[in-house]
């Protein structure tokens, strides 16, 4: 095993007089990307084609992260004795960003490779790598680079690194310093952005000030108010009020709801002059999957609600008493949300209630007043506010 490792090091790493010193490379990438050994092998192959150099090798931190939509982002930080530079690239393939990272690192160690890579058009057909949004403007010199020098368009030509010197003429094809066949991924343009002295190692803005690190698409709090009608929990149709507080993501939401069915006077079955005043209060938990995006969304929700149904005797009674009974139901149904402002949406919802308990009230010697149906329904109209 030791012999194999030694042979690999001799093949991949430039020896004395064969090329510049290998930089200190730190590679971080998610699964599905080339590993650190592969990236270092690419760097060593590039440096083997450059003239030998003396001096301290730069330190290079390369970090790749996955972006929404199947894209990838590379953040490169190169530190040398002249200063520190940063650059960000985005691409459709992590392999292309790995090649870009290898070439960036090789140019940092051997600026002669900058000219060997050759200028490329600003936008190449089929390009898979581009400067990340918010990246620096093209062709700025990093610390230690020639001031005011106009560099040709192209990713390698514009990417001056700390300590780079004037480029040497392009070598003839077949010479040891000839650029690798893969070259720079087409369409990769941009600069290493200089950092301000004393700046942190975290994510930074173009001015060098630390930028806040925020999660992508964090869940938002929601507050909803509505009114509507319901049937089934009480005989006939009753008015109801509803409030909700919850969290929502891009395609989901959860909420805690509070419903109040307004009081209704119901006559007893055996005597119309007496009866009961009935009302319902229930708390529910609801989860939704959200279809659509933009102004119009269609959540499909399911949940469970539980509470108490209360009644009080009314009419020509010798004595009136209050009675309370537990109530519960499973709920399912669609709704429609139409956004009318950045954080405000109108809501229209419908629910099917499947009663888990059947409530029954009656007046002594007058018969039954109320009994819940096996199933019921609600319809509500309201407004939802999405908090920052």
mmCIF file of C-alpha atoms in Angstrom:
data_model
loop_
_atom_site.group_PDB
_atom_site.id
_atom_site.type_symbol
_atom_site.label_atom_id
_atom_site.label_comp_id
_atom_site.label_asym_id
_atom_site.label_seq_id
_atom_site.Cartn_x
_atom_site.Cartn_y
_atom_site.Cartn_z
ATOM 1 C CA UNK A 1 0.000 0.000 0.000
ATOM 2 C CA UNK A 2 2.876 2.399 0.837
ATOM 3 C CA UNK A 3 4.460 1.738 -2.561
ATOM 4 C CA UNK A 4 1.210 2.455 -4.391
ATOM 5 C CA UNK A 5 0.703 5.683 -2.441
ATOM 6 C CA UNK A 6 4.240 6.813 -3.236
ATOM 7 C CA UNK A 7 3.779 6.089 -6.953
ATOM 8 C CA UNK A 8 0.519 8.051 -7.008
ATOM 9 C CA UNK A 9 2.195 11.009 -5.338
ATOM 10 C CA UNK A 10 5.037 10.923 -7.902
ATOM 11 C CA UNK A 11 2.577 10.781 -10.796
ATOM 12 C CA UNK A 12 0.135 13.431 -9.555
ATOM 13 C CA UNK A 13 2.324 15.838 -7.661
ATOM 14 C CA UNK A 14 5.050 17.875 -9.424
ATOM 15 C CA UNK A 15 8.496 17.086 -8.222
ATOM 16 C CA UNK A 16 11.511 19.415 -7.885
ATOM 17 C CA UNK A 17 12.001 21.425 -11.049
ATOM 18 C CA UNK A 18 8.809 20.110 -12.620
ATOM 19 C CA UNK A 19 6.368 22.820 -11.508
ATOM 20 C CA UNK A 20 5.273 25.156 -8.732
ATOM 21 C CA UNK A 21 4.722 23.993 -5.179
ATOM 22 C CA UNK A 22 1.305 22.406 -4.664
ATOM 23 C CA UNK A 23 -0.999 24.864 -2.800
ATOM 24 C CA UNK A 24 -2.707 23.948 0.444
ATOM 25 C CA UNK A 25 -6.176 23.014 -0.763
ATOM 26 C CA UNK A 26 -9.316 22.494 1.295
ATOM 27 C CA UNK A 27 -12.271 21.122 -0.691
ATOM 28 C CA UNK A 28 -15.830 20.925 0.680
ATOM 29 C CA UNK A 29 -18.614 19.587 -1.534
ATOM 30 C CA UNK A 30 -21.871 17.671 -1.062
ATOM 31 C CA UNK A 31 -22.439 14.121 -2.340
ATOM 32 C CA UNK A 32 -22.618 13.946 -6.120
ATOM 33 C CA UNK A 33 -19.549 16.158 -6.613
ATOM 34 C CA UNK A 34 -15.943 15.112 -7.278
ATOM 35 C CA UNK A 35 -14.009 14.371 -4.091
ATOM 36 C CA UNK A 36 -10.980 16.243 -2.768
ATOM 37 C CA UNK A 37 -8.511 13.718 -4.204
ATOM 38 C CA UNK A 38 -9.948 14.211 -7.703
ATOM 39 C CA UNK A 39 -9.718 18.005 -7.480
ATOM 40 C CA UNK A 40 -6.138 17.854 -6.188
ATOM 41 C CA UNK A 41 -5.248 15.505 -9.027
ATOM 42 C CA UNK A 42 -6.556 18.047 -11.552
ATOM 43 C CA UNK A 43 -4.565 20.821 -9.853
ATOM 44 C CA UNK A 44 -1.389 18.716 -9.903
ATOM 45 C CA UNK A 45 -1.872 17.928 -13.615
ATOM 46 C CA UNK A 46 -2.208 21.647 -14.404
ATOM 47 C CA UNK A 47 0.824 22.643 -12.314
ATOM 48 C CA UNK A 48 2.961 19.964 -13.981
ATOM 49 C CA UNK A 49 2.680 22.009 -17.201
ATOM 50 C CA UNK A 50 3.947 25.229 -15.573
ATOM 51 C CA UNK A 51 7.572 26.323 -14.978
ATOM 52 C CA UNK A 52 9.057 25.749 -11.547
ATOM 53 C CA UNK A 53 8.559 28.550 -9.007
ATOM 54 C CA UNK A 54 9.899 29.288 -5.562
ATOM 55 C CA UNK A 55 8.174 30.877 -2.623
ATOM 56 C CA UNK A 56 5.340 30.117 -0.298
ATOM 57 C CA UNK A 57 2.376 28.314 -1.859
ATOM 58 C CA UNK A 58 -1.044 29.944 -1.479
ATOM 59 C CA UNK A 59 -3.801 28.542 0.710
ATOM 60 C CA UNK A 60 -7.040 27.798 -1.128
ATOM 61 C CA UNK A 61 -10.470 27.106 0.385
ATOM 62 C CA UNK A 62 -13.018 25.744 -2.102
ATOM 63 C CA UNK A 63 -16.617 25.210 -1.047
ATOM 64 C CA UNK A 64 -19.483 23.941 -3.233
ATOM 65 C CA UNK A 65 -23.149 23.995 -2.239
ATOM 66 C CA UNK A 66 -26.298 22.841 -4.019
ATOM 67 C CA UNK A 67 -28.798 25.507 -5.081
ATOM 68 C CA UNK A 68 -32.518 25.176 -5.839
ATOM 69 C CA UNK A 69 -33.302 24.106 -9.393
ATOM 70 C CA UNK A 70 -30.421 21.659 -9.707
ATOM 71 C CA UNK A 71 -27.683 24.318 -9.893
ATOM 72 C CA UNK A 72 -24.427 24.505 -7.928
ATOM 73 C CA UNK A 73 -22.372 27.351 -6.432
ATOM 74 C CA UNK A 74 -18.612 27.526 -5.878
ATOM 75 C CA UNK A 75 -17.087 29.939 -3.333
ATOM 76 C CA UNK A 76 -13.303 30.191 -3.617
ATOM 77 C CA UNK A 77 -11.016 31.994 -1.143
ATOM 78 C CA UNK A 78 -7.310 32.257 -2.059
ATOM 79 C CA UNK A 79 -4.837 33.552 0.520
ATOM 80 C CA UNK A 80 -1.214 34.403 -0.181
ATOM 81 C CA UNK A 81 1.377 36.679 1.361
ATOM 82 C CA UNK A 82 0.145 39.548 -0.872
ATOM 83 C CA UNK A 83 -3.440 39.378 0.319
ATOM 84 C CA UNK A 84 -6.692 37.492 0.014
ATOM 85 C CA UNK A 85 -9.132 37.195 -2.881
ATOM 86 C CA UNK A 86 -12.598 35.726 -3.236
ATOM 87 C CA UNK A 87 -14.686 34.544 -6.147
ATOM 88 C CA UNK A 88 -18.077 32.885 -6.608
ATOM 89 C CA UNK A 89 -19.297 30.909 -9.612
ATOM 90 C CA UNK A 90 -22.528 29.084 -10.405
ATOM 91 C CA UNK A 91 -23.081 26.215 -12.821
ATOM 92 C CA UNK A 92 -25.392 23.437 -13.914
ATOM 93 C CA UNK A 93 -22.843 20.668 -13.144
ATOM 94 C CA UNK A 94 -20.690 20.251 -10.078
ATOM 95 C CA UNK A 95 -18.002 18.612 -12.267
ATOM 96 C CA UNK A 96 -17.662 21.862 -14.245
ATOM 97 C CA UNK A 97 -17.243 23.844 -11.031
ATOM 98 C CA UNK A 98 -14.597 21.371 -9.865
ATOM 99 C CA UNK A 99 -12.651 22.001 -13.091
ATOM 100 C CA UNK A 100 -13.041 25.760 -12.569
ATOM 101 C CA UNK A 101 -11.825 25.406 -8.970
ATOM 102 C CA UNK A 102 -8.763 23.418 -10.120
ATOM 103 C CA UNK A 103 -7.844 26.047 -12.714
ATOM 104 C CA UNK A 104 -8.361 28.913 -10.248
ATOM 105 C CA UNK A 105 -6.050 27.177 -7.778
ATOM 106 C CA UNK A 106 -3.441 26.408 -10.423
ATOM 107 C CA UNK A 107 -3.406 30.055 -11.599
ATOM 108 C CA UNK A 108 -2.974 31.188 -7.974
ATOM 109 C CA UNK A 109 0.155 29.031 -7.707
ATOM 110 C CA UNK A 110 1.413 29.681 -11.273
ATOM 111 C CA UNK A 111 0.050 32.902 -12.839
ATOM 112 C CA UNK A 112 1.683 31.861 -16.126
ATOM 113 C CA UNK A 113 -1.224 29.450 -16.630
ATOM 114 C CA UNK A 114 -3.562 32.445 -16.899
ATOM 115 C CA UNK A 115 -2.346 33.224 -20.396
ATOM 116 C CA UNK A 116 -2.047 29.541 -21.291
ATOM 117 C CA UNK A 117 -5.758 29.057 -20.647
ATOM 118 C CA UNK A 118 -6.459 31.534 -23.438
ATOM 119 C CA UNK A 119 -9.239 34.138 -23.702
ATOM 120 C CA UNK A 120 -12.759 32.861 -24.196
ATOM 121 C CA UNK A 121 -15.869 34.677 -25.460
ATOM 122 C CA UNK A 122 -17.911 36.405 -22.792
ATOM 123 C CA UNK A 123 -20.818 34.032 -23.420
ATOM 124 C CA UNK A 124 -20.117 30.680 -25.004
ATOM 125 C CA UNK A 125 -22.846 28.433 -26.423
ATOM 126 C CA UNK A 126 -23.722 25.628 -24.009
ATOM 127 C CA UNK A 127 -21.927 27.275 -21.107
ATOM 128 C CA UNK A 128 -22.591 25.628 -17.790
ATOM 129 C CA UNK A 129 -20.670 27.928 -15.425
ATOM 130 C CA UNK A 130 -21.216 31.639 -14.854
ATOM 131 C CA UNK A 131 -20.380 34.349 -12.330
ATOM 132 C CA UNK A 132 -22.683 34.038 -9.326
ATOM 133 C CA UNK A 133 -25.353 36.762 -9.025
ATOM 134 C CA UNK A 134 -24.064 39.710 -7.057
ATOM 135 C CA UNK A 135 -20.470 38.872 -7.994
ATOM 136 C CA UNK A 136 -17.891 41.584 -8.678
ATOM 137 C CA UNK A 137 -17.657 43.454 -11.942
ATOM 138 C CA UNK A 138 -15.173 42.012 -14.430
ATOM 139 C CA UNK A 139 -11.441 42.691 -14.554
ATOM 140 C CA UNK A 140 -10.487 44.097 -11.170
ATOM 141 C CA UNK A 141 -6.992 43.364 -9.938
ATOM 142 C CA UNK A 142 -6.642 41.512 -6.669
ATOM 143 C CA UNK A 143 -4.091 42.599 -4.018
ATOM 144 C CA UNK A 144 -0.609 42.444 -5.439
ATOM 145 C CA UNK A 145 -1.771 42.440 -9.075
ATOM 146 C CA UNK A 146 -0.878 45.080 -11.710
ATOM 147 C CA UNK A 147 -2.924 48.211 -11.096
ATOM 148 C CA UNK A 148 -5.001 49.578 -13.944
ATOM 149 C CA UNK A 149 -4.126 46.753 -16.314
ATOM 150 C CA UNK A 150 -6.821 45.866 -18.842
ATOM 151 C CA UNK A 151 -7.187 42.123 -19.074
ATOM 152 C CA UNK A 152 -8.788 40.333 -22.019
ATOM 153 C CA UNK A 153 -12.296 39.012 -21.641
ATOM 154 C CA UNK A 154 -12.637 35.460 -20.403
ATOM 155 C CA UNK A 155 -12.700 33.672 -17.122
ATOM 156 C CA UNK A 156 -9.033 32.940 -16.811
ATOM 157 C CA UNK A 157 -7.856 36.245 -18.295
ATOM 158 C CA UNK A 158 -9.865 38.299 -15.823
ATOM 159 C CA UNK A 159 -9.070 36.171 -12.771
ATOM 160 C CA UNK A 160 -5.962 37.920 -11.367
ATOM 161 C CA UNK A 161 -4.870 36.316 -8.104
ATOM 162 C CA UNK A 162 -2.660 37.621 -5.303
ATOM 163 C CA UNK A 163 0.916 37.960 -6.441
ATOM 164 C CA UNK A 164 0.287 37.407 -10.173
ATOM 165 C CA UNK A 165 2.830 38.816 -12.669
ATOM 166 C CA UNK A 166 2.606 39.735 -16.314
ATOM 167 C CA UNK A 167 1.509 36.776 -18.417
ATOM 168 C CA UNK A 168 4.077 35.004 -20.576
ATOM 169 C CA UNK A 169 3.411 34.380 -24.289
ATOM 170 C CA UNK A 170 1.201 31.420 -25.041
ATOM 171 C CA UNK A 171 3.328 28.272 -25.551
ATOM 172 C CA UNK A 172 3.249 26.388 -28.796
ATOM 173 C CA UNK A 173 0.958 23.353 -29.016
ATOM 174 C CA UNK A 174 2.604 20.204 -27.694
ATOM 175 C CA UNK A 175 4.964 22.052 -25.348
ATOM 176 C CA UNK A 176 5.019 21.107 -21.644
ATOM 177 C CA UNK A 177 3.179 24.316 -20.693
ATOM 178 C CA UNK A 178 0.306 23.725 -23.101
ATOM 179 C CA UNK A 179 -3.128 24.260 -21.525
ATOM 180 C CA UNK A 180 -5.082 21.118 -20.668
ATOM 181 C CA UNK A 181 -7.702 19.971 -23.127
ATOM 182 C CA UNK A 182 -10.540 20.595 -20.715
ATOM 183 C CA UNK A 183 -9.531 24.273 -20.290
ATOM 184 C CA UNK A 184 -11.759 26.651 -18.417
ATOM 185 C CA UNK A 185 -15.465 25.741 -18.398
ATOM 186 C CA UNK A 186 -17.124 27.905 -21.079
ATOM 187 C CA UNK A 187 -18.909 30.992 -19.887
ATOM 188 C CA UNK A 188 -17.038 31.299 -16.550
ATOM 189 C CA UNK A 189 -16.374 35.021 -16.116
ATOM 190 C CA UNK A 190 -15.550 37.140 -13.122
ATOM 191 C CA UNK A 191 -12.918 38.257 -10.655
ATOM 192 C CA UNK A 192 -11.322 37.359 -7.417
ATOM 193 C CA UNK A 193 -12.746 40.049 -5.175
ATOM 194 C CA UNK A 194 -10.284 41.575 -2.677
ATOM 195 C CA UNK A 195 -11.287 41.431 0.955
ATOM 196 C CA UNK A 196 -10.877 44.357 3.319
ATOM 197 C CA UNK A 197 -8.216 43.977 6.013
ATOM 198 C CA UNK A 198 -9.636 42.399 9.135
ATOM 199 C CA UNK A 199 -12.681 41.012 7.347
ATOM 200 C CA UNK A 200 -14.057 37.768 8.693
ATOM 201 C CA UNK A 201 -13.862 34.429 6.974
ATOM 202 C CA UNK A 202 -17.646 34.126 6.612
ATOM 203 C CA UNK A 203 -19.782 35.163 3.691
ATOM 204 C CA UNK A 204 -19.156 38.774 2.672
ATOM 205 C CA UNK A 205 -20.618 41.500 0.505
ATOM 206 C CA UNK A 206 -18.674 43.231 -2.290
ATOM 207 C CA UNK A 207 -17.667 46.012 0.093
ATOM 208 C CA UNK A 208 -16.108 43.436 2.435
ATOM 209 C CA UNK A 209 -18.668 43.894 5.209
ATOM 210 C CA UNK A 210 -19.933 40.651 6.733
ATOM 211 C CA UNK A 211 -23.232 39.599 5.198
ATOM 212 C CA UNK A 212 -25.934 37.948 7.306
ATOM 213 C CA UNK A 213 -26.298 34.229 6.679
ATOM 214 C CA UNK A 214 -29.953 33.380 6.278
ATOM 215 C CA UNK A 215 -31.611 30.055 5.454
ATOM 216 C CA UNK A 216 -33.213 29.821 2.054
ATOM 217 C CA UNK A 217 -36.987 30.032 2.047
ATOM 218 C CA UNK A 218 -37.447 29.957 5.839
ATOM 219 C CA UNK A 219 -40.953 29.140 7.105
ATOM 220 C CA UNK A 220 -43.155 32.172 7.729
ATOM 221 C CA UNK A 221 -45.646 32.705 10.517
ATOM 222 C CA UNK A 222 -49.274 33.187 9.494
ATOM 223 C CA UNK A 223 -52.300 34.737 11.184
ATOM 224 C CA UNK A 224 -55.781 34.137 9.795
ATOM 225 C CA UNK A 225 -59.272 35.434 10.590
ATOM 226 C CA UNK A 226 -62.493 34.312 8.943
ATOM 227 C CA UNK A 227 -66.233 33.914 9.176
ATOM 228 C CA UNK A 228 -68.693 31.539 7.566
ATOM 229 C CA UNK A 229 -71.427 28.975 8.088
ATOM 230 C CA UNK A 230 -71.517 25.417 9.358
ATOM 231 C CA UNK A 231 -73.941 22.520 9.501
ATOM 232 C CA UNK A 232 -74.018 19.126 11.154
ATOM 233 C CA UNK A 233 -72.578 19.921 14.553
ATOM 234 C CA UNK A 234 -75.892 21.640 15.345
ATOM 235 C CA UNK A 235 -79.187 21.099 13.536
ATOM 236 C CA UNK A 236 -79.652 23.383 10.538
ATOM 237 C CA UNK A 237 -77.153 26.078 9.511
ATOM 238 C CA UNK A 238 -75.219 28.116 12.053
ATOM 239 C CA UNK A 239 -72.915 31.116 11.690
ATOM 240 C CA UNK A 240 -69.328 30.647 12.857
ATOM 241 C CA UNK A 241 -66.129 32.612 13.461
ATOM 242 C CA UNK A 242 -62.610 31.225 13.097
ATOM 243 C CA UNK A 243 -59.044 32.304 13.942
ATOM 244 C CA UNK A 244 -55.818 30.518 13.058
ATOM 245 C CA UNK A 245 -52.110 30.875 13.754
ATOM 246 C CA UNK A 246 -49.479 28.743 12.081
ATOM 247 C CA UNK A 247 -46.365 28.277 9.959
ATOM 248 C CA UNK A 248 -46.063 27.845 6.209
ATOM 249 C CA UNK A 249 -43.331 26.860 3.810
ATOM 250 C CA UNK A 250 -43.316 26.909 0.047
ATOM 251 C CA UNK A 251 -45.495 23.808 -0.390
ATOM 252 C CA UNK A 252 -46.900 23.143 3.109
ATOM 253 C CA UNK A 253 -48.526 24.755 6.113
ATOM 254 C CA UNK A 254 -49.617 23.815 9.634
ATOM 255 C CA UNK A 255 -52.008 25.784 11.815
ATOM 256 C CA UNK A 256 -53.752 25.806 15.169
ATOM 257 C CA UNK A 257 -57.389 26.886 14.699
ATOM 258 C CA UNK A 258 -60.087 28.136 17.061
ATOM 259 C CA UNK A 259 -63.718 27.998 15.911
ATOM 260 C CA UNK A 260 -66.805 29.389 17.598
ATOM 261 C CA UNK A 261 -70.283 28.464 16.355
ATOM 262 C CA UNK A 262 -72.609 31.309 17.348
ATOM 263 C CA UNK A 263 -75.530 30.492 19.692
ATOM 264 C CA UNK A 264 -78.782 29.196 18.208
ATOM 265 C CA UNK A 265 -82.178 28.734 19.846
ATOM 266 C CA UNK A 266 -83.631 25.282 19.122
ATOM 267 C CA UNK A 267 -87.100 24.088 20.164
ATOM 268 C CA UNK A 268 -87.728 20.813 21.963
ATOM 269 C CA UNK A 269 -89.281 18.041 19.931
ATOM 270 C CA UNK A 270 -92.298 17.618 22.241
ATOM 271 C CA UNK A 271 -93.030 21.263 23.150
ATOM 272 C CA UNK A 272 -92.329 24.255 20.914
ATOM 273 C CA UNK A 273 -92.606 26.666 23.865
ATOM 274 C CA UNK A 274 -89.439 25.322 25.483
ATOM 275 C CA UNK A 275 -86.053 24.395 24.100
ATOM 276 C CA UNK A 276 -82.363 25.125 24.383
ATOM 277 C CA UNK A 277 -79.813 27.773 23.384
ATOM 278 C CA UNK A 278 -76.843 25.867 21.914
ATOM 279 C CA UNK A 279 -73.326 26.909 20.875
ATOM 280 C CA UNK A 280 -70.014 25.175 20.072
ATOM 281 C CA UNK A 281 -66.363 26.071 20.722
ATOM 282 C CA UNK A 282 -63.616 23.872 19.234
ATOM 283 C CA UNK A 283 -59.831 23.924 18.842
ATOM 284 C CA UNK A 284 -58.231 22.167 15.879
ATOM 285 C CA UNK A 285 -54.889 21.199 14.373
ATOM 286 C CA UNK A 286 -54.643 21.340 10.603
ATOM 287 C CA UNK A 287 -51.973 20.399 8.059
ATOM 288 C CA UNK A 288 -52.047 21.400 4.379
ATOM 289 C CA UNK A 289 -50.242 20.610 1.165
ATOM 290 C CA UNK A 290 -50.109 23.703 -1.066
ATOM 291 C CA UNK A 291 -50.636 23.398 -4.819
ATOM 292 C CA UNK A 292 -49.577 26.294 -7.029
ATOM 293 C CA UNK A 293 -47.479 29.354 -6.323
ATOM 294 C CA UNK A 294 -47.564 33.065 -6.955
ATOM 295 C CA UNK A 295 -50.809 34.978 -6.533
ATOM 296 C CA UNK A 296 -53.123 31.956 -6.462
ATOM 297 C CA UNK A 297 -52.616 28.878 -4.280
ATOM 298 C CA UNK A 298 -54.855 25.903 -3.532
ATOM 299 C CA UNK A 299 -54.088 24.224 -0.177
ATOM 300 C CA UNK A 300 -55.602 20.801 0.493
ATOM 301 C CA UNK A 301 -55.977 20.374 4.253
ATOM 302 C CA UNK A 302 -56.811 17.698 6.803
ATOM 303 C CA UNK A 303 -56.964 17.780 10.573
ATOM 304 C CA UNK A 304 -58.890 17.118 13.745
ATOM 305 C CA UNK A 305 -60.941 19.421 15.994
ATOM 306 C CA UNK A 306 -62.207 18.944 19.525
ATOM 307 C CA UNK A 307 -64.121 21.094 21.960
ATOM 308 C CA UNK A 308 -67.363 21.409 23.906
ATOM 309 C CA UNK A 309 -70.963 21.839 22.872
ATOM 310 C CA UNK A 310 -72.922 23.778 25.479
ATOM 311 C CA UNK A 311 -76.630 24.348 26.013
ATOM 312 C CA UNK A 312 -79.010 26.173 28.333
ATOM 313 C CA UNK A 313 -82.726 25.639 28.716
ATOM 314 C CA UNK A 314 -85.016 28.437 27.465
ATOM 315 C CA UNK A 315 -88.754 29.050 27.354
ATOM 316 C CA UNK A 316 -91.519 28.278 29.845
ATOM 317 C CA UNK A 317 -89.438 26.207 32.259
ATOM 318 C CA UNK A 318 -89.700 25.922 36.018
ATOM 319 C CA UNK A 319 -85.892 25.927 36.165
ATOM 320 C CA UNK A 320 -83.168 26.412 33.546
ATOM 321 C CA UNK A 321 -79.911 24.474 33.681
ATOM 322 C CA UNK A 322 -76.664 24.519 31.704
ATOM 323 C CA UNK A 323 -75.251 21.351 30.165
ATOM 324 C CA UNK A 324 -71.865 20.673 28.532
ATOM 325 C CA UNK A 325 -70.799 17.757 26.340
ATOM 326 C CA UNK A 326 -67.493 16.871 24.662
ATOM 327 C CA UNK A 327 -67.394 17.180 20.864
ATOM 328 C CA UNK A 328 -64.805 16.027 18.274
ATOM 329 C CA UNK A 329 -64.595 15.686 14.500
ATOM 330 C CA UNK A 330 -62.101 14.890 11.735
ATOM 331 C CA UNK A 331 -61.839 17.541 9.013
ATOM 332 C CA UNK A 332 -60.736 17.500 5.377
ATOM 333 C CA UNK A 333 -61.215 19.906 2.498
ATOM 334 C CA UNK A 334 -59.718 22.308 -0.062
ATOM 335 C CA UNK A 335 -59.276 26.054 0.081
ATOM 336 C CA UNK A 336 -58.250 28.868 -2.228
ATOM 337 C CA UNK A 337 -55.795 31.651 -1.371
ATOM 338 C CA UNK A 338 -55.525 34.769 -3.552
ATOM 339 C CA UNK A 339 -52.709 37.147 -2.632
ATOM 340 C CA UNK A 340 -53.781 40.797 -2.774
ATOM 341 C CA UNK A 341 -50.614 42.268 -1.219
ATOM 342 C CA UNK A 342 -47.076 40.949 -0.599
ATOM 343 C CA UNK A 343 -48.072 39.608 2.842
ATOM 344 C CA UNK A 344 -51.870 39.504 2.650
ATOM 345 C CA UNK A 345 -54.139 36.923 0.998
ATOM 346 C CA UNK A 346 -57.892 36.424 0.809
ATOM 347 C CA UNK A 347 -58.957 32.875 1.705
ATOM 348 C CA UNK A 348 -61.960 30.777 0.760
ATOM 349 C CA UNK A 349 -62.268 27.353 2.360
ATOM 350 C CA UNK A 350 -64.602 24.378 2.617
ATOM 351 C CA UNK A 351 -64.428 21.434 5.041
ATOM 352 C CA UNK A 352 -66.148 18.122 5.459
ATOM 353 C CA UNK A 353 -66.724 17.175 9.114
ATOM 354 C CA UNK A 354 -66.847 13.546 10.186
ATOM 355 C CA UNK A 355 -68.212 13.489 13.729
ATOM 356 C CA UNK A 356 -66.191 11.425 16.167
ATOM 357 C CA UNK A 357 -68.739 12.058 18.943
ATOM 358 C CA UNK A 358 -72.539 12.402 18.741
ATOM 359 C CA UNK A 359 -73.923 15.013 21.130
ATOM 360 C CA UNK A 360 -77.542 14.835 22.390
ATOM 361 C CA UNK A 361 -79.491 17.344 24.516
ATOM 362 C CA UNK A 362 -83.071 17.139 25.705
ATOM 363 C CA UNK A 363 -85.476 18.984 28.028
ATOM 364 C CA UNK A 364 -87.151 16.961 30.748
ATOM 365 C CA UNK A 365 -90.698 16.011 29.759
ATOM 366 C CA UNK A 366 -90.351 17.997 26.500
ATOM 367 C CA UNK A 367 -88.149 15.774 24.390
ATOM 368 C CA UNK A 368 -84.921 16.128 22.448
ATOM 369 C CA UNK A 369 -83.520 19.578 21.608
ATOM 370 C CA UNK A 370 -80.305 18.840 19.728
ATOM 371 C CA UNK A 371 -78.364 15.955 18.259
ATOM 372 C CA UNK A 372 -75.236 16.151 16.065
ATOM 373 C CA UNK A 373 -75.419 14.579 12.612
ATOM 374 C CA UNK A 374 -72.932 11.878 11.518
ATOM 375 C CA UNK A 375 -71.329 14.291 9.036
ATOM 376 C CA UNK A 376 -71.320 18.048 8.558
ATOM 377 C CA UNK A 377 -69.636 20.802 6.601
ATOM 378 C CA UNK A 378 -68.307 24.344 6.915
ATOM 379 C CA UNK A 379 -67.590 27.159 4.495
ATOM 380 C CA UNK A 380 -65.473 30.175 5.436
ATOM 381 C CA UNK A 381 -64.233 33.415 3.899
ATOM 382 C CA UNK A 382 -61.341 35.253 5.501
ATOM 383 C CA UNK A 383 -57.967 36.923 5.296
ATOM 384 C CA UNK A 384 -54.461 35.581 6.023
ATOM 385 C CA UNK A 385 -51.484 37.724 7.012
ATOM 386 C CA UNK A 386 -47.977 36.320 6.489
ATOM 387 C CA UNK A 387 -45.589 37.716 9.045
ATOM 388 C CA UNK A 388 -41.908 38.350 8.219
#
